[in-house]
Amino acid sequence: MPVLEHPAYPAATLLRLENLVPCRESQVSMLLSIFGERQQFSFPSIFIYGHTSSGKTYVIQTLLNTLQLPHVFVNCVEYFTSRLLLEEILIQLQSCSSETEQTSPVPCDTFNDFVRLFKQAVASRELQDQTLYIVLDRAEQLREMEANILPAFLRLQELTDRNVTVILLSEIVWELFRPTTGCFEPFTLYFPDYSIGHLQKILSQNHPPEYSADFYAAYINILLGVFYMVCRDLKELQHLAVLNFSKYCEPVVRGEANERDTRKLWKNIEPHLKKAMQTVYLREISSSQWERLQRDDGEPGQLKGLSAHTHVELPYYSKFLLIAAYLASYNPVRTDKRFFLKHHGKIRKTNFMKKHEKTSNHLLGPKPFPLDRLLAILYSIVDNRIAPTANIFSQITSLVTLQLLAIVGHNDQLDGPRYKCAVSLDFIRAVAR
Amino acid sequence: QKIQEDLNKQLFDNLVNFLRRSHSEFQDNTAEWTCRMKSREIPTAALILGVNVTDHDLTFRSLSEVLLNNVTPYVALLEAKDCPGIKNLIQKLMGQLMNCYIDVDSLEDEDSVQVSQNRIRCSMTSLVNWYENVIKKTDSETPSKKKPSSSRHWQSPPVVVVFKDLESFTTKVLQDFIVISSQHIRELPLVLIFGIATSPMIIHSLLPHSVSSLLCIELFQSLSCKEHLSTIIDKLLLTPQFPFKLGEKVLQVLLNIFLYHDFSVQNFIKGFQLCVVEHFYCQPLSVLCCQLADSKKRVNSLSHDQCENIRRLPSFRRYVERQASEKQVALLTADNFLKETIQKLLEELHVYHENYVLVLRCLHVFTSSLPKYPLGKQIRELHCACLENQVWETEEYESSLQLARMLNKSDLVTMLQQCVEIFVSSSGKEFDKTVEKLEKFLTQFQKLEAEAFQEQDVSVSSQKELQKKTDLYHLQKTLLELKESRRSKKLTKFEMLRFEVVDYIDSLVRNYLVPADHKTLHEIVYFNTASVLRGHLNAAPRIALHTALNNPYCYLKNQALKSDGGNISNKAPDICIAYKLHLECGRLINLVDWLEAFSTVVTAAEGPNADAASSDQVDDIIHARFIRAVSELELLGFIKPSKQKTDHVARLTWGGC
């Protein structure tokens, strides 16, 4: 029995739609009831939010495509300025309205222009009686554009006096959007995360043609058992499923096991998947390297991951500079005299006090220090004398470009630049060795 | 000079070859990546380059050259400082890509129109459109004329985007760019290359997981700069073909700068070039520093003055003193005879260099595998030691020889084989005998081995015999005998041979590794003034400023300014006086006091009539001069106005603390 029912659309299309968007039936039917029939005015703006890869973009796209509703789809990250965004919308409008006449793109700088041009574009179309949908994906980027863009999009129907609906897709809730003035409250719709059952259903849907659906479903079951704890991202799971499936099939191909022998297959695949979780999922090694590894069936030892190359080679004095910077960042100024002077006063402070101080300093993070203090500490920790040559100074700047040190304050301040040490204790330990 | 040009060429050849090696693997992989375009991941190469930032420019330039020649015509290099925002990044990218497109195809009018049109809308879509256009065009052109060039590239060449310094890019820009390009990866085959200076962990710290999961990263490690340096030293200093040599101290200075300061091969090469220039500039006899055949010609055309110059060389004087008396006279007076001797000596020097390098390598083979490396791990350390003084007199040499006497057989044999290879690879006749000798050693070792086998056979058979005997006493006796004989005979034979080998190597070293200072005419080819080089390369801005202000004679060369130090002369420039006075002050300087002191110093020498005029009122001119000096000091960064006290300035230099 079909879940989706709507008088305006033929039942066959709806059924196809239902197959394309599994586990999202309630949301789709809600949207359909809001959209109404083609010529009916719909809600001026709809705000859809949900966690990463909960199918927002996909559902909207398939919905609009299968029902063949006129729409414009724009990603706000890609068109990073308001001008680019508005022009892109207009270009798409032109191209979908009339294929015959290709007008050159019109410059559109302000929203006022946009409203005018938009009216022209819609007026010239033959589908005036249909609702036009403008979908703005990753709508959180709109907040960083000019202040009038977001409220204006929300009120587009009112401003243009045309049958248009703006759909905003975002990963964050509406409360974080709400501008201060002139705002029209959109209709908000929440897409909840897929549950494990949903994931299972969706992943099993696109099984490779050579194998039966049951076989693939069993595989997905195993995969989810391993990865569900760490990853609920549908895209990522799909990626992993494709990568590891050939390994899973290996015993079947070799004829050692038939498709029903799930227990044997499970034994075969489980350690492999665990390895995958440690490497591919964290992008320690790339998927192509992973595939090659599977083909060769070699040891993963020879293929070191990204984090294996943590060691950094530094010149002799750079090491000392870095250590000095670290000391300057994490030790308070008043202890300098005690630590770095040869004839310091009495050092018999309670050990407990020092320990306590140190941990709190590490929790607080690095503090800025002036250049002179860095050099003074450097001179005291290096045994032999070093001249303050230009080489030393240029090394400091090169450390800054490597992001091992960070400059604090303005760059143009020539007298007394202040730095911060940007590396961790572990790194310093490795360097100091 | 032309020799320097040669040098440059050789160096860059070296570099490019080196890069080829490191990037050949990389090119293979680009081919494979194109197959993976179907997925949404962007293929990415993370290139770890080490911390020597100054070298990277050259590396990237040659990398892009290689890519342009072999892989794809579309390469864009991006630097962090050009791309503070995503907009700038894409603009820059499009500019570079479209320009290189114009370079590849001979540009026509409609092309340029297209480009100018596209520049209005700098977005990814226009880039995609542009790319499709280009591909279509090259496809249509392929059959007609562009076969050879496009057959090198593929049907749809990837667009390579190189991020030169990944660390300096802001995270937002990178994330946005990756997200955008991942959406267009189907239409636009994009390959990213990250230049990473520190460690690949930086990718994870720069990019969140949702973004880095869009990338398909493979890691490539370029050779470490130390290895790079040693190849360069190998190719430049340790070859007899290259006439110019570095003295021990100079080499030490260059190496110190490299190891202690910047790890930059580029700077090392620049220092080396500076040495070459300095040598040819300062040493009048450096005309003779060229290939052997050329130098012979040049010796014949030497003028009388140049001959005198040669006579003045300390090494040549030593040589003359060793000769017989009538020969001495001839050498010191007759130019022609002198020229002949010089030719002979130069030839000797050349031969010496050839032999030197070979024996050095040989010795390096021996010492580099010894425990604790008494003579250094790298050949450059050994080279320095040999140049410094007679290496066989040092303690380290002694200890290394002792260690060499304890080597086991297999190591020794492989070392000998390596030495033989080294000697055989050179064409010199002189080493035929050494090769023979070494080979004899080898055969002896082999014989020894065979004997050992035989003996083992013998012992096995004797053991079999033993088993027949039942007498316990006899058995014990024969066993003892066997053991003793084995120990004494076999080991001594091997040990004797080993001693022989080591002694032979020792004699080789003594013959050929004489330090260059002991050779006649070494001044011609060796550059040895390390202090000059140090002065040029180790810039010390603070010290230079201090000397300039404290002792103006050093730079101005004005006799009147020559002073003993302690007192402050009034003839010095105003700024010097002000500087010296401010050295005596504390952290905060009272301007009025300073002005008083300044005017006292300035008017001190002008006699009693002057100070009658300005007893308590400071002269306007002096006041103006003082203000100018103070503002100059402020400009130089010695003082700055302070807000703690009125009429005071704060000192910024060390003395204040």
Coordinates of C-alpha atoms in Angstrom, one line a residue, chain A residues 75 77-81 83-84 87-88 91 105 137-138 141 144 235-236 239 243 281-289 291-292 304-307 309-318 371-372 375-376 379 384 387-393 395 398 401-404 415, chain B residues 29 32-33 36 40-41 46 48 51 53 86-87 90 120-125 167-168 172 176 179-180 183-184 197-204 206 209 212-213 215-219 221 224-226 257-263 537-543 640 652 654:
Chain A
N75 CA 25.1 25.6 -3.3
V77 CA 29.5 27.4 -0.5
E78 CA 30.3 27.4 -4.1
Y79 CA 28.9 30.8 -4.8
F80 CA 30.6 32.5 -2.0
T81 CA 29.6 36.1 -2.7
R83 CA 26.6 38.6 -6.4
L84 CA 27.8 35.2 -7.6
E87 CA 23.7 35.7 -10.9
E88 CA 23.9 31.9 -10.7
I91 CA 21.4 32.0 -15.1
P105 CA 24.6 36.7 -18.2
D137 CA 22.0 24.3 0.0
R138 CA 24.3 24.9 2.9
Q141 CA 26.8 30.5 4.5
E144 CA 28.2 35.6 6.3
K235 CA 28.2 8.5 2.8
E236 CA 31.2 7.3 4.7
H239 CA 32.3 4.3 0.8
L243 CA 35.9 -0.7 -0.6
Y281 CA 38.3 5.5 8.0
L282 CA 40.8 7.9 9.5
R283 CA 42.2 8.6 6.1
E284 CA 45.6 7.4 7.3
I285 CA 46.0 5.7 3.9
S286 CA 44.0 6.6 0.9
S287 CA 41.4 4.4 -0.6
S288 CA 43.4 3.7 -3.7
Q289 CA 46.3 2.5 -1.6
E291 CA 42.7 -1.2 -2.8
R292 CA 46.2 -1.9 -4.0
K304 CA 52.9 3.6 6.5
G305 CA 50.0 5.9 7.2
L306 CA 50.1 9.6 7.4
S307 CA 50.7 9.7 11.1
H309 CA 55.8 10.3 9.5
T310 CA 55.5 12.5 12.5
H311 CA 59.2 13.1 12.9
V312 CA 60.4 16.5 11.7
E313 CA 64.0 17.2 10.9
L314 CA 65.2 20.5 12.1
P315 CA 68.5 22.3 11.9
Y316 CA 70.5 22.4 15.1
Y317 CA 69.8 25.9 16.2
S318 CA 66.2 25.7 15.2
L371 CA 61.6 38.2 21.2
D372 CA 64.3 39.3 23.6
L375 CA 66.9 35.0 22.7
A376 CA 67.9 35.2 26.3
Y379 CA 71.6 31.8 25.0
N384 CA 78.6 27.3 23.2
A387 CA 76.5 35.2 17.5
P388 CA 73.1 36.9 17.0
T389 CA 73.4 36.7 13.3
A390 CA 70.8 37.2 10.7
N391 CA 70.6 33.5 10.3
I392 CA 69.1 33.1 13.8
F393 CA 66.5 35.8 13.1
Q395 CA 65.1 31.0 11.4
S398 CA 60.8 30.4 9.0
T401 CA 55.9 30.1 8.4
L402 CA 56.0 26.5 9.4
Q403 CA 53.4 27.2 12.0
L404 CA 55.6 25.9 14.8
D415 CA 59.6 46.9 17.8
Chain B
N29 CA 50.8 7.4 -9.9
E32 CA 46.5 5.7 -12.1
W33 CA 44.6 8.4 -10.5
R36 CA 39.7 6.8 -10.0
R40 CA 33.9 11.8 -5.5
E41 CA 37.3 11.9 -3.9
A46 CA 51.0 15.1 -0.1
I48 CA 56.8 16.2 2.3
V51 CA 61.9 22.3 6.7
V53 CA 61.8 26.4 2.9
I86 CA 38.5 31.8 -1.4
K87 CA 37.7 34.5 -4.0
I90 CA 39.9 31.0 -7.4
I120 CA 34.2 38.8 -15.1
R121 CA 32.7 35.8 -13.4
C122 CA 35.3 34.0 -11.4
S123 CA 33.7 30.9 -10.2
M124 CA 34.1 27.2 -10.5
T125 CA 31.3 26.8 -13.1
E167 CA 50.8 25.3 6.5
S168 CA 50.2 28.9 5.8
K172 CA 38.6 28.1 5.8
D176 CA 35.8 25.7 1.0
V179 CA 34.2 21.2 -0.9
I180 CA 33.6 23.2 -4.1
Q183 CA 31.3 18.9 -6.4
H184 CA 32.8 19.4 -9.8
A197 CA 57.2 21.2 5.2
T198 CA 56.7 19.7 8.6
S199 CA 54.7 16.5 9.0
P200 CA 51.6 15.1 7.3
M201 CA 49.7 15.4 10.6
I202 CA 49.1 19.0 9.6
I203 CA 46.5 17.8 7.1
H204 CA 44.4 16.4 9.9
L206 CA 43.9 21.8 9.2
H209 CA 37.1 14.9 9.0
S212 CA 39.4 15.3 4.5
S213 CA 37.1 12.4 3.7
L215 CA 40.3 13.6 -0.4
C216 CA 42.2 10.6 -1.5
I217 CA 45.6 11.4 -0.1
E218 CA 48.8 9.6 -1.0
L219 CA 52.1 10.4 0.6
Q221 CA 58.5 11.8 0.7
S224 CA 66.0 14.6 3.0
C225 CA 68.1 17.6 2.6
K226 CA 71.1 16.0 4.2
I257 CA 75.7 27.0 8.4
F258 CA 73.9 24.2 6.7
L259 CA 73.6 21.9 9.7
Y260 CA 73.1 24.5 12.4
H261 CA 71.0 27.1 10.7
D262 CA 68.9 26.5 7.7
F263 CA 69.2 23.0 6.1
L537 CA 77.5 34.8 5.1
N538 CA 76.9 35.3 8.8
A539 CA 75.4 38.7 8.8
A540 CA 75.2 40.1 12.3
P541 CA 73.0 43.2 12.1
R542 CA 73.1 44.1 15.8
I543 CA 76.9 43.8 16.0
K640 CA 60.9 54.5 21.8
L652 CA 64.8 48.9 23.7
W654 CA 69.9 44.9 26.0

